[in-house]
Amino acid sequence: MSTTNYIGQATSRVDGPAKVSGAATYSAEVHLPNLAYGYVVSSPIARGKITKIHADEVLALPGVIQVFSHENVPSVAWLDKKHQDQVAPGGSPFRALQSPEIQFSQQPVAMVMAESFELARYAASLLRIEYEQEAHETNLETQRAKGYEPGKGKTGYQPPPPPRGNPDKAWEQAAHRMEAEYVHGTQHHNPMELFSTTVDWHGEGKITAYDKTQGVFNVKNYLVGVFGLNKDDVRVVNHFVGGGFGSGLRPQYSVYLAVLAALELRRPVRLTLTRAQMFSFGHRPQPLQYVKLGTNPDGSLAALQHHVLHETSHFEEYTENIVTWSGMLYQCDNVKLGYQVAPLDVFTPLDMRAPGAASGSIALEIAMDEMAYEAGIDPLELRLRSYAERDQNQDKPFSSKKLRDCYHQGAAKFGWEKRTMAPGSMREGNMLVGWGVGGGVWDATQKKSAAKASITADGKLTVLSGSGENGAGTYTIMTQIAAETLGLPLEAVTYQLGDTDQPEAPLQGGSWTAASVGTAVQSVCQDLAGKILKLAQKQADSPLQDAKFEDVEFLNGQIRLRADHSQSVVIRDVLQSSGEAKIEADGSTTPNMPKQSQYSLHSHNVVFVEVKVDEDLGTVHVTRVVNAIAAGRILNQKTARSQVLGSVVWGIGMALMEETVIDHKFGRYMNHNFAEYHVPVNADIRDIDVIFVDEEDDIVNPLGVKGIGEVGMLGVTAAVANAIYHATGKRVRDLPITIDKLL
Ligand code: MOS
């Protein structure tokens, strides 16, 4: 007999066949008749203003429809000047083509519309624009003195907790001490799929936007606000995303420009950015981080200080949580955390996978390694000696925290006990072998989400919730939850997402989709199950006549008594004999705040890394990684593992390769292409092992899931850097660790 216990199983992606066969449609692949094509022209200067646009010259080309710029963009846009997207930082969001002012290099300054993409691109290449250049500043190093604490109440900035204990004195008096500054390069998200929007124009002010985004509702609300459209006239659709990583959290200028063109030209429009333009709308900021640690004689932490300065733009105040985690990952009574930003002439930074924590864990976890060597204690043991049993930032217990299990299981799998402490002490021929450890902590978040479920007389279930699917496995896990809740085969369930005509779900980010949308899907499927049970009980001689909902289970297409499995009905028979063509349930779920607010809700991980460094050439190979994660219940062992593999690959890239380099003379990201922005490829990646430790948690949400998209990245980069130190004795604090830094 087949089982219908799907939650937790290693289930292949239900959307896999559509993706590999090309049936999955991305935003640039929606084919509409009479499309006009846009091409964006980007500013070559970082600051100044446009003095002249020679649009006439390209408008003369047959097939060129229009050149949009600040000179002719209508004032219907931005009716509500204050309107911002849901994840906008404080300040004034960048408004494309609204002013001659240039605020950052690669700012969109014009959009050429033509009857074909090729013609639009050609015309854009001919468009002459004159500028008056002004001095720009893009170097954070020179702006240290301009750093200030963000906030002042209205920017969404969440300051780190105030200092506790006496961090300065405790550091002075510590038995062992370290202090150091860490920095890593700016990063751009670089999803494979370019940002693209195809807009269908249905008549005056009525549109459907097929947009590359992580949140269709966020985009819809934004478009309704900035163009002053009716809510009912705007639909936003996104069924598939070719990588997001945070780049699609905010509506980008591409969707604004595409909709603007469609409304003005009164016809369908497609706008796709170039790869170079993918470096023009947000990035992981480059942080300058300062860490001071001190230990007691037994190696437990006596003092911890972590300060960060990173850039923001001149028009918005971007912040992310970089240092706060440092006050809760380890037990320490004397803590001081500091946060500053300084404005530069760049686009506003943007959340990128594990925003803040990915950066913060680099500094803290390399510092912990340095501390271990100062104190002469094994780096894993050092962490165990300051194991936090309680979240000291919030002074609350954790809802669950199996990080100790991660430490033990991860170390056992990796073989950590065979490590010798001294740098350079483990070699294989010409290769220096190094073993490093790192880890981190991430939020477990549940957001309000709505869903709708309907089942037809043939036993086919459809579940709708307008969330996103970045490639995380959302289609699959929601299908599993629905199938298990109603005891139906996976093939009988269709889960649909990414459409503002569906019940509202939060944008896909923060690792909260499984917990948020999953809870809503489970809840509406339970409601539907209750309705089916009632129908079953209406039947003559029903064996379930007096059963309460808790007394029955839905399994293998049947409803049966838990106490007596022989007493059952077939769900399809119930539906068919009920005479109802379709039964529906909908609703929304919200976190149980009274219960949740008493606890600290977090996932944790630890990563063990082996590197082999060629003594003569300085080349680094990451030969083994074990990532042990405590993230509550795992809904799908296969898609969850895949999430973590991606995280580890990114962490390795962050340690060894990834960096967007600004030429400060031009104020411009110079390596804005895949040839020069280096990310790991298959040949760079060897063994990656993923362990999910058992962690039960009935506080975070009814499913007990904490989310897996981001926690797996934490500590990877630091563990690589620590392993390189162990191999070579070279402590590199300026990442990525390229060959020149090891020679
Ligand atoms: Mo993630 S940076 O919340 O898409």
XYZ file of C-alpha atoms and ligand atoms in Angstrom:
747
model
C 0.000 0.000 0.000
C 1.334 3.411 -0.901
C 1.898 5.902 1.814
C 0.598 9.435 1.849
C 3.045 10.740 4.439
C 4.803 13.220 2.199
C 6.111 15.837 4.593
C 9.823 15.293 5.131
C 10.275 12.960 2.172
C 13.018 13.580 -0.389
C 10.579 14.480 -3.149
C 11.732 15.596 -6.582
C 10.509 18.972 -7.755
C 6.991 18.886 -9.118
C 7.975 21.754 -11.430
C 11.155 19.994 -12.545
C 9.805 18.558 -15.818
C 8.406 21.961 -16.841
C 11.742 23.585 -16.144
C 13.968 21.115 -17.959
C 11.620 20.818 -20.940
C 11.278 24.571 -21.419
C 7.561 24.566 -20.666
C 8.125 26.849 -17.669
C 7.567 30.414 -18.825
C 9.737 33.230 -17.487
C 8.887 36.928 -17.646
C 10.730 37.574 -20.913
C 9.094 34.551 -22.561
C 5.472 35.649 -22.489
C 4.549 36.038 -26.135
C 2.033 38.740 -26.979
C 1.032 40.196 -30.321
C 2.133 43.731 -31.185
C 4.897 43.909 -28.585
C 7.026 47.031 -28.436
C 10.547 46.492 -27.134
C 12.442 48.725 -24.759
C 16.142 49.150 -24.212
C 17.589 51.142 -21.343
C 20.431 53.606 -21.782
C 22.660 53.856 -18.696
C 24.638 56.809 -17.441
C 28.403 56.639 -17.925
C 28.966 59.140 -15.112
C 28.372 58.688 -11.393
C 27.262 62.215 -10.563
C 26.164 65.312 -12.415
C 23.318 66.093 -14.743
C 22.055 65.529 -18.239
C 22.293 68.683 -20.330
C 21.057 67.419 -23.688
C 19.511 64.314 -25.198
C 19.674 64.052 -28.979
C 16.540 61.945 -29.276
C 15.640 63.303 -32.741
C 18.565 61.505 -34.309
C 17.329 58.040 -33.333
C 13.624 58.821 -33.675
C 14.360 59.302 -37.378
C 15.162 55.585 -37.716
C 12.210 53.630 -39.162
C 10.779 51.363 -36.477
C 11.900 53.456 -33.530
C 8.756 54.381 -31.633
C 9.822 56.643 -28.821
C 12.704 57.733 -26.664
C 11.586 58.177 -23.090
C 13.622 60.400 -20.811
C 13.071 63.001 -18.090
C 12.226 65.424 -20.905
C 9.009 63.667 -21.877
C 8.010 61.257 -19.101
C 4.511 62.318 -18.167
C 3.604 63.635 -14.780
C 0.829 61.055 -14.345
C 3.448 58.910 -12.736
C 4.218 59.249 -9.035
C 0.792 60.673 -8.221
C 1.611 59.567 -4.740
C 5.111 60.910 -4.313
C 5.523 59.118 -1.030
C 4.658 55.706 -2.340
C 7.316 53.116 -1.640
C 7.568 49.401 -1.983
C 7.133 47.114 0.971
C 10.838 46.575 1.555
C 12.082 50.081 0.729
C 14.542 51.500 3.226
C 13.899 55.004 4.512
C 14.464 57.929 2.174
C 13.253 58.693 -1.340
C 13.227 55.707 -3.659
C 15.049 56.226 -6.934
C 12.622 57.402 -9.617
C 13.858 56.568 -13.104
C 13.657 59.264 -15.796
C 12.147 61.828 -13.450
C 15.001 64.298 -13.326
C 18.179 65.231 -15.216
C 20.171 64.610 -12.053
C 22.623 61.681 -12.076
C 23.011 59.960 -8.709
C 25.007 56.840 -9.593
C 26.926 55.278 -12.441
C 24.728 53.213 -14.747
C 21.629 55.153 -13.721
C 18.952 54.659 -16.390
C 18.766 57.934 -18.305
C 16.629 56.984 -21.295
C 14.581 54.128 -22.693
C 14.401 53.588 -26.423
C 11.243 51.876 -27.698
C 11.225 50.116 -31.062
C 9.399 47.478 -33.057
C 12.120 44.911 -32.348
C 14.598 44.305 -29.558
C 17.529 44.497 -31.970
C 16.400 47.850 -33.315
C 15.858 49.242 -29.822
C 19.358 48.119 -28.861
C 20.871 49.598 -32.014
C 19.050 52.896 -31.576
C 20.111 53.033 -27.924
C 23.737 52.613 -29.009
C 23.382 55.676 -31.243
C 21.656 57.915 -28.719
C 23.882 60.865 -27.877
C 23.486 62.308 -24.409
C 25.488 65.218 -23.036
C 26.313 65.473 -19.362
C 27.713 67.988 -16.953
C 29.891 65.980 -14.648
C 30.321 66.631 -10.928
C 32.773 65.160 -8.447
C 31.591 61.829 -7.008
C 32.640 59.767 -4.011
C 32.480 55.977 -4.145
C 35.297 54.972 -1.801
C 34.093 53.948 1.654
C 37.653 53.954 3.007
C 37.881 57.712 2.549
C 34.438 58.292 4.056
C 34.998 56.645 7.440
C 34.612 59.970 9.228
C 31.196 60.472 7.590
C 29.798 57.340 9.235
C 26.734 57.960 11.388
C 24.261 55.819 13.261
C 21.182 55.340 11.089
C 17.603 55.508 12.192
C 16.087 58.492 13.882
C 12.862 56.591 14.049
C 11.539 56.281 10.519
C 13.808 54.168 8.379
C 13.020 50.639 9.508
C 16.458 50.480 11.104
C 16.581 48.075 13.999
C 19.502 49.116 16.158
C 21.551 46.470 17.929
C 20.741 46.073 21.630
C 22.412 48.539 24.015
C 25.724 47.476 25.561
C 25.562 44.994 28.439
C 28.032 44.542 31.285
C 31.271 46.475 31.009
C 32.697 45.520 27.624
C 35.703 47.869 27.659
C 36.908 46.924 31.131
C 36.219 43.230 30.557
C 38.316 43.311 27.398
C 41.193 45.127 29.146
C 41.172 42.553 31.937
C 40.644 39.460 29.776
C 43.122 36.587 30.046
C 43.430 36.451 26.242
C 42.514 39.128 23.729
C 42.252 39.810 20.025
C 41.134 42.743 17.906
C 41.031 43.087 14.138
C 39.293 44.706 11.203
C 37.674 42.640 8.468
C 36.451 43.647 5.054
C 35.010 41.889 2.055
C 34.152 43.023 -1.424
C 30.847 44.361 -2.709
C 28.725 41.630 -4.265
C 25.975 41.656 -6.855
C 23.214 39.054 -6.877
C 23.826 37.868 -10.406
C 20.888 35.531 -10.920
C 20.996 33.759 -14.266
C 17.696 35.306 -15.338
C 17.947 38.930 -16.387
C 15.417 41.372 -15.002
C 12.606 41.557 -17.470
C 9.003 42.653 -17.613
C 6.420 41.899 -20.276
C 3.364 44.113 -19.935
C 0.048 43.310 -21.541
C -2.068 46.394 -22.149
C -5.815 45.702 -21.919
C -7.133 49.243 -22.435
C -7.060 52.522 -20.533
C -5.103 51.989 -17.311
C -5.582 48.204 -17.348
C -2.492 46.034 -17.405
C -1.040 42.651 -16.610
C 2.662 42.761 -15.789
C 4.673 39.557 -16.116
C 7.581 40.644 -13.997
C 10.698 39.068 -12.652
C 10.125 39.524 -8.934
C 10.128 37.715 -5.614
C 6.802 39.273 -4.668
C 3.911 39.885 -7.066
C 1.803 41.693 -4.462
C 4.639 44.049 -3.599
C 5.003 44.936 -7.281
C 1.259 45.339 -7.738
C 0.876 47.696 -4.793
C 3.852 49.681 -6.010
C 2.474 50.036 -9.547
C -0.988 50.972 -8.285
C 0.605 53.629 -6.073
C 3.066 55.214 -8.448
C 0.833 55.247 -11.524
C -2.376 55.996 -9.649
C -4.172 52.995 -11.153
C -7.184 51.127 -9.822
C -6.344 48.083 -7.755
C -8.671 45.956 -9.867
C -6.967 47.021 -13.100
C -3.492 45.795 -12.238
C -2.454 42.174 -12.212
C 1.098 40.991 -11.651
C 2.192 37.481 -12.566
C 5.372 35.533 -11.954
C 5.331 31.752 -12.104
C 9.070 31.125 -12.286
C 12.188 33.003 -11.252
C 15.609 32.183 -12.640
C 17.327 33.094 -9.394
C 16.543 35.952 -7.043
C 18.743 35.930 -3.927
C 17.088 39.182 -2.828
C 17.467 41.107 -6.104
C 13.737 40.702 -6.745
C 12.524 41.781 -3.310
C 12.054 45.373 -4.436
C 10.253 46.392 -7.618
C 13.155 47.479 -9.813
C 13.273 50.347 -12.281
C 12.759 47.872 -15.117
C 9.155 47.126 -14.108
C 8.430 50.813 -13.637
C 9.800 51.677 -17.086
C 8.019 48.798 -18.822
C 4.648 49.760 -17.353
C 5.267 53.437 -18.092
C 5.909 52.586 -21.745
C 2.836 50.350 -22.017
C 0.567 53.011 -20.532
C 2.015 55.728 -22.770
C 2.203 53.745 -26.008
C -1.099 51.992 -25.263
C 0.226 48.616 -26.361
C 2.065 45.582 -24.947
C 5.709 46.166 -24.059
C 8.731 44.125 -23.100
C 11.786 45.494 -21.357
C 14.804 43.361 -20.508
C 17.950 44.625 -18.823
C 21.411 43.635 -19.986
C 23.856 41.678 -17.843
C 25.830 44.881 -17.222
C 22.626 46.626 -16.121
C 22.072 43.831 -13.594
C 24.819 45.619 -11.619
C 22.822 48.853 -11.472
C 20.080 48.304 -8.875
C 21.444 47.029 -5.590
C 24.203 44.977 -4.071
C 25.479 43.511 -0.832
C 27.268 46.457 0.758
C 30.963 46.342 1.504
C 31.260 46.371 5.302
C 34.229 47.486 7.358
C 33.918 45.402 10.520
C 35.864 45.750 13.729
C 35.824 42.963 16.305
C 37.395 42.765 19.766
C 37.157 39.565 21.789
C 38.527 38.574 25.170
C 38.340 35.303 27.060
C 38.554 34.166 30.650
C 41.388 31.766 31.539
C 39.110 28.798 30.754
C 38.461 30.095 27.239
C 34.906 31.289 27.802
C 34.145 34.695 26.292
C 34.670 37.588 28.713
C 34.139 40.458 26.262
C 32.751 40.882 22.772
C 32.625 44.014 20.647
C 31.531 44.187 17.024
C 31.220 47.387 15.035
C 30.331 47.850 11.373
C 30.381 50.677 8.860
C 28.964 50.206 5.374
C 27.767 52.402 2.569
C 24.307 53.538 1.677
C 23.168 55.773 -1.178
C 22.530 59.494 -0.896
C 18.811 58.958 -1.480
C 17.987 56.011 0.800
C 19.298 54.771 4.118
C 19.870 51.047 3.729
C 20.563 48.938 6.803
C 20.719 45.230 7.501
C 21.348 43.260 10.642
C 25.120 42.663 10.646
C 26.241 42.890 14.264
C 23.175 41.983 16.344
C 23.720 38.251 15.854
C 27.068 38.586 17.603
C 25.274 39.364 20.859
C 23.292 36.113 20.772
C 25.369 33.429 19.064
C 27.607 33.014 22.117
C 27.185 33.425 25.851
C 28.905 36.644 26.878
C 28.018 39.107 29.630
C 30.052 42.066 28.373
C 28.956 43.054 24.894
C 29.034 46.215 22.794
C 27.640 46.348 19.256
C 27.879 49.331 16.925
C 26.384 50.203 13.548
C 27.129 53.042 11.156
C 26.470 53.922 7.540
C 28.076 56.476 5.235
C 26.500 57.696 1.984
C 28.278 57.195 -1.336
C 27.354 57.985 -4.939
C 26.092 54.458 -5.615
C 22.679 52.854 -5.907
C 21.172 51.841 -2.566
C 22.431 48.451 -1.319
C 19.886 45.652 -1.327
C 19.211 42.515 0.686
C 21.270 39.631 -0.598
C 20.880 36.067 0.659
C 21.212 36.065 4.457
C 21.552 39.869 4.391
C 23.670 41.087 7.275
C 24.267 37.696 8.820
C 26.352 36.490 5.881
C 28.610 39.522 6.363
C 28.529 39.612 10.157
C 29.341 35.936 10.513
C 32.509 36.433 8.468
C 33.953 38.900 10.958
C 32.720 37.214 14.131
C 33.703 33.712 13.068
C 37.182 34.610 11.828
C 37.625 36.552 15.070
C 36.587 33.464 17.065
C 39.277 31.512 15.219
C 41.860 34.176 16.020
C 40.692 34.070 19.636
C 41.073 30.286 19.707
C 44.698 30.618 18.619
C 45.359 33.403 21.149
C 43.904 31.233 23.910
C 45.446 28.009 22.616
C 42.101 26.226 22.519
C 40.601 24.197 19.682
C 38.242 26.519 17.736
C 35.252 24.181 18.109
C 35.933 23.740 21.827
C 36.130 27.527 22.207
C 32.604 27.789 20.805
C 31.321 25.080 23.128
C 32.741 26.907 26.151
C 30.522 29.888 25.377
C 27.428 27.999 24.282
C 24.407 30.305 24.622
C 21.575 28.495 26.372
C 19.497 31.661 26.207
C 19.235 34.613 23.818
C 20.991 37.313 25.830
C 20.069 40.062 23.340
C 16.381 39.633 24.068
C 16.772 37.889 27.433
C 14.484 35.096 26.258
C 14.769 31.335 25.945
C 15.123 29.877 22.467
C 11.983 28.129 21.209
C 14.435 25.362 20.270
C 18.177 25.281 19.678
C 19.998 22.128 18.700
C 23.276 23.809 17.788
C 25.168 21.539 20.178
C 23.915 18.568 18.153
C 25.137 20.336 15.012
C 28.586 20.752 16.594
C 28.796 17.092 17.615
C 27.284 15.501 14.510
C 29.137 17.804 12.136
C 32.484 17.272 13.850
C 31.986 13.495 13.885
C 31.122 13.376 10.199
C 34.054 15.606 9.296
C 36.549 13.839 11.546
C 37.448 17.046 13.385
C 39.093 15.188 16.286
C 42.003 14.294 14.002
C 42.872 17.960 13.540
C 46.206 19.165 14.812
C 46.176 22.735 16.069
C 49.351 24.271 14.647
C 49.082 26.082 11.292
C 50.898 24.222 8.544
C 50.939 21.013 10.570
C 48.798 18.946 8.230
C 50.148 18.431 4.750
C 49.861 16.079 1.818
C 52.919 16.304 -0.389
C 53.032 19.773 -1.855
C 49.598 20.645 -0.534
C 49.065 22.392 2.773
C 45.927 21.003 4.378
C 43.742 23.198 6.571
C 40.587 22.561 8.551
C 38.382 25.437 9.636
C 35.069 25.918 11.385
C 32.421 28.642 11.388
C 28.705 29.028 11.911
C 25.828 31.328 12.469
C 22.279 32.114 13.489
C 19.290 33.284 11.438
C 15.701 34.322 12.096
C 12.787 31.883 12.025
C 9.942 34.062 10.786
C 6.279 33.483 10.024
C 4.275 36.103 8.099
C 0.590 36.464 7.492
C -0.423 34.405 4.442
C -3.643 33.476 2.712
C -4.484 30.404 0.646
C -7.415 28.757 -1.052
C -8.046 25.071 -1.646
C -10.668 23.436 -3.822
C -11.381 19.818 -4.653
C -13.507 18.552 -7.505
C -15.629 15.403 -7.657
C -12.839 13.521 -9.444
C -10.636 13.975 -6.361
C -8.321 16.598 -7.863
C -7.131 19.232 -5.425
C -6.023 22.723 -6.404
C -4.330 25.013 -3.881
C -3.603 28.669 -4.575
C -1.433 31.161 -2.729
C 0.291 34.057 -4.446
C 3.762 33.483 -3.057
C 6.955 33.304 -5.105
C 9.192 30.454 -6.218
C 12.846 31.425 -6.433
C 13.812 27.879 -7.152
C 13.711 27.000 -3.469
C 11.204 24.179 -3.913
C 8.054 26.074 -2.962
C 5.832 24.367 -5.547
C 6.993 21.011 -4.248
C 6.736 21.497 -0.493
C 3.309 23.113 -0.751
C 2.149 20.175 -2.868
C 3.517 17.797 -0.205
C 1.766 19.645 2.626
C -1.562 19.700 0.770
C -1.338 16.057 -0.303
C -0.479 14.868 3.182
C -3.165 16.950 4.894
C -5.887 15.551 2.646
C -4.434 12.068 2.228
C -4.248 12.388 -1.544
C -1.566 11.224 -3.965
C 0.894 13.969 -4.983
C -0.319 13.636 -8.576
C -3.817 14.663 -7.513
C -2.570 18.010 -6.172
C -1.814 21.155 -8.134
C -0.302 24.078 -6.262
C -0.274 27.429 -8.032
C 1.538 30.608 -7.038
C 2.810 33.926 -8.345
C -0.369 35.731 -9.389
C -2.073 38.671 -7.695
C -5.433 37.115 -8.604
C -4.608 34.490 -5.961
C -4.917 34.889 -2.181
C -2.235 37.223 -0.867
C 1.069 35.781 0.303
C 4.183 37.635 1.435
C 7.068 38.196 -0.935
C 9.533 35.345 -0.979
C 12.443 36.292 1.233
C 13.838 35.975 4.711
C 13.537 32.164 4.576
C 9.918 32.584 5.694
C 7.945 31.062 2.821
C 7.855 27.483 4.099
C 6.720 28.617 7.547
C 4.281 31.281 6.344
C 2.663 29.929 3.201
C 3.051 26.345 4.412
C 0.999 27.116 7.495
C -1.728 28.748 5.383
C -1.803 25.825 2.951
C -2.030 23.329 5.784
C -4.778 25.354 7.463
C -7.047 25.664 4.404
C -6.512 21.998 3.572
C -7.545 21.105 7.128
C -10.674 23.235 6.685
C -11.392 21.451 3.436
C -10.864 18.098 5.146
C -13.402 19.106 7.777
C -15.937 19.865 5.045
C -15.312 16.537 3.352
C -15.761 14.741 6.672
C -19.133 16.456 7.131
C -20.205 15.291 3.660
C -19.067 11.774 4.500
C -21.102 11.820 7.683
C -24.237 12.788 5.759
C -24.125 9.505 3.900
C -26.425 6.739 5.057
C -24.707 4.210 7.325
C -21.477 6.186 7.371
C -18.905 4.401 9.528
C -17.685 7.868 10.531
C -21.101 9.011 11.728
C -20.138 10.165 15.203
C -16.467 10.846 14.629
C -14.960 14.189 15.539
C -12.288 15.666 13.251
C -9.573 14.587 15.703
C -10.837 11.015 15.588
C -10.146 10.510 11.887
C -7.172 10.590 9.569
C -6.917 11.310 5.862
C -4.660 8.721 4.274
C -4.294 6.951 0.938
C -7.380 8.583 -0.535
C -9.495 7.542 2.425
C -10.867 8.919 5.646
C -10.620 6.373 8.434
C -11.051 6.178 12.165
C -7.736 6.460 13.955
C -8.919 3.882 16.484
C -10.214 1.381 13.946
C -8.647 1.470 10.484
C -11.284 -0.883 9.094
C -13.848 1.898 9.465
C -13.178 4.046 6.410
C -14.643 5.782 3.378
C -13.049 6.597 0.024
C -12.726 10.379 -0.412
C -13.611 10.274 -4.111
C -16.765 8.270 -3.393
C -17.786 10.848 -0.811
C -17.256 13.700 -3.265
C -19.077 11.959 -6.098
C -22.080 10.911 -4.074
C -22.343 14.340 -2.419
C -23.580 15.869 -5.651
C -21.228 18.845 -5.150
C -19.130 19.712 -8.209
C -16.502 21.453 -6.124
C -15.785 22.042 -2.446
C -13.693 25.007 -1.380
C -11.987 26.438 1.665
C -9.987 29.605 2.057
C -8.515 31.722 4.793
C -5.346 33.191 6.163
C -2.973 32.382 8.969
C -0.930 34.652 11.212
C 1.777 33.880 13.749
C 0.667 33.083 17.269
C 2.196 36.211 18.765
C 1.267 35.722 22.429
C 3.096 32.397 22.350
C 5.929 33.352 19.994
C 6.794 36.620 21.701
C 7.944 34.782 24.808
C 10.719 33.080 22.865
C 13.691 33.752 20.648
C 13.002 32.055 17.296
C 16.142 31.146 15.384
C 17.862 28.565 13.233
C 21.556 27.735 13.701
C 24.358 26.021 11.841
C 27.996 25.045 11.918
C 30.257 24.432 8.944
C 33.464 22.411 8.782
C 35.724 23.035 5.807
C 38.842 21.390 4.444
C 41.107 23.300 2.075
C 44.207 22.233 0.243
C 46.546 25.069 -0.653
C 49.331 24.596 -3.165
C 52.415 25.753 -1.321
C 54.110 27.115 -4.450
C 51.179 28.460 -6.435
C 48.854 29.662 -3.669
C 45.841 28.028 -5.320
C 43.092 27.011 -2.914
C 40.838 23.986 -3.333
C 37.918 23.542 -0.974
C 37.964 19.762 -0.893
C 35.359 18.974 1.783
C 32.507 20.768 3.488
C 30.179 19.487 6.188
C 27.302 21.845 7.010
C 25.203 20.816 10.020
C 21.965 22.718 10.430
C 19.268 23.012 13.073
C 16.287 24.548 11.293
C 13.312 22.804 12.818
C 11.410 20.327 10.720
C 12.691 19.698 7.208
C 9.767 19.455 4.779
C 11.705 17.905 1.917
C 15.148 16.405 2.437
C 16.000 16.786 -1.226
C 15.028 20.399 -1.938
C 16.318 21.477 1.486
C 19.673 19.852 0.808
C 19.787 21.554 -2.590
C 19.170 24.895 -0.879
C 22.142 24.284 1.377
C 24.383 23.151 -1.491
C 23.685 26.498 -3.169
C 24.449 28.320 0.066
C 27.755 26.528 0.499
C 28.775 27.238 -3.085
C 27.997 30.905 -2.529
C 29.922 30.943 0.747
C 32.940 29.492 -1.046
C 32.591 32.115 -3.788
C 32.385 34.849 -1.166
C 35.590 33.559 0.442
C 37.644 33.093 -2.711
C 36.181 34.907 -5.719
C 33.186 37.218 -5.517
C 33.812 40.954 -5.603
C 32.472 43.824 -7.644
C 35.328 46.242 -8.105
C 34.719 49.981 -8.375
C 37.142 52.140 -10.276
C 36.838 55.184 -8.068
C 38.060 57.457 -10.852
C 34.863 56.671 -12.742
C 32.744 55.709 -9.723
C 31.747 52.630 -11.681
C 31.572 48.879 -11.106
C 34.073 47.735 -13.714
C 33.638 43.938 -13.752
C 29.921 44.061 -14.537
C 29.850 40.855 -16.541
C 30.155 37.120 -15.938
C 33.649 36.986 -17.426
C 35.123 39.184 -14.717
C 32.704 38.780 -11.813
C 33.899 35.410 -10.644
C 31.627 32.795 -9.104
C 32.438 29.140 -8.487
C 31.790 26.694 -11.294
C 31.409 22.919 -11.069
C 35.163 22.336 -11.218
C 35.633 24.500 -8.099
C 33.272 22.455 -5.959
C 34.066 19.069 -4.418
C 32.351 17.188 -1.581
C 29.542 18.921 0.276
C 27.776 17.084 3.069
C 24.590 18.401 4.628
C 23.275 17.291 8.013
C 19.873 18.356 9.303
C 19.782 17.608 13.007
C 16.463 16.669 14.590
C 14.863 19.746 16.044
C 11.259 19.721 17.169
C 9.583 23.049 17.698
C 5.870 23.583 18.241
C 6.308 27.279 19.002
C 7.614 28.672 15.699
C 4.499 27.601 13.764
C 2.189 24.565 13.534
C 4.477 22.886 10.987
C 7.564 23.334 13.155
C 9.635 24.633 10.225
C 12.205 27.412 10.502
C 13.222 27.844 6.852
C 16.399 26.778 5.149
C 17.153 29.325 2.404
C 19.629 31.468 4.250
C 21.013 29.787 7.370
C 23.117 27.412 5.262
C 25.293 30.282 4.017
C 26.406 31.364 7.437
C 29.901 30.591 8.577
C 30.920 29.035 5.262
C 33.084 31.965 4.216
C 34.727 32.278 7.635
C 35.335 28.528 7.785
C 37.165 28.698 4.441
C 39.256 31.649 5.660
C 39.990 29.827 8.932
C 40.952 26.662 7.067
C 43.339 28.694 4.911
C 44.941 30.097 8.067
C 45.250 26.579 9.459
C 46.857 25.418 6.221
C 49.205 28.333 5.644
C 49.533 30.391 8.830
C 48.361 33.408 6.803
C 45.460 35.285 8.372
C 43.710 37.097 5.528
C 41.166 39.636 6.750
C 40.432 41.202 3.392
C 38.160 38.956 1.341
C 37.944 37.453 -1.216
C 41.159 35.525 -0.551
C 42.677 35.643 -4.002
C 45.993 33.996 -4.882
C 47.983 37.239 -4.600
C 47.097 37.446 -0.903
C 48.578 33.997 -0.257
C 51.842 34.333 -2.162
Mo 16.269 37.008 0.586
S 17.875 38.312 0.629
O 15.316 37.622 1.858
O 15.585 37.118 -0.952
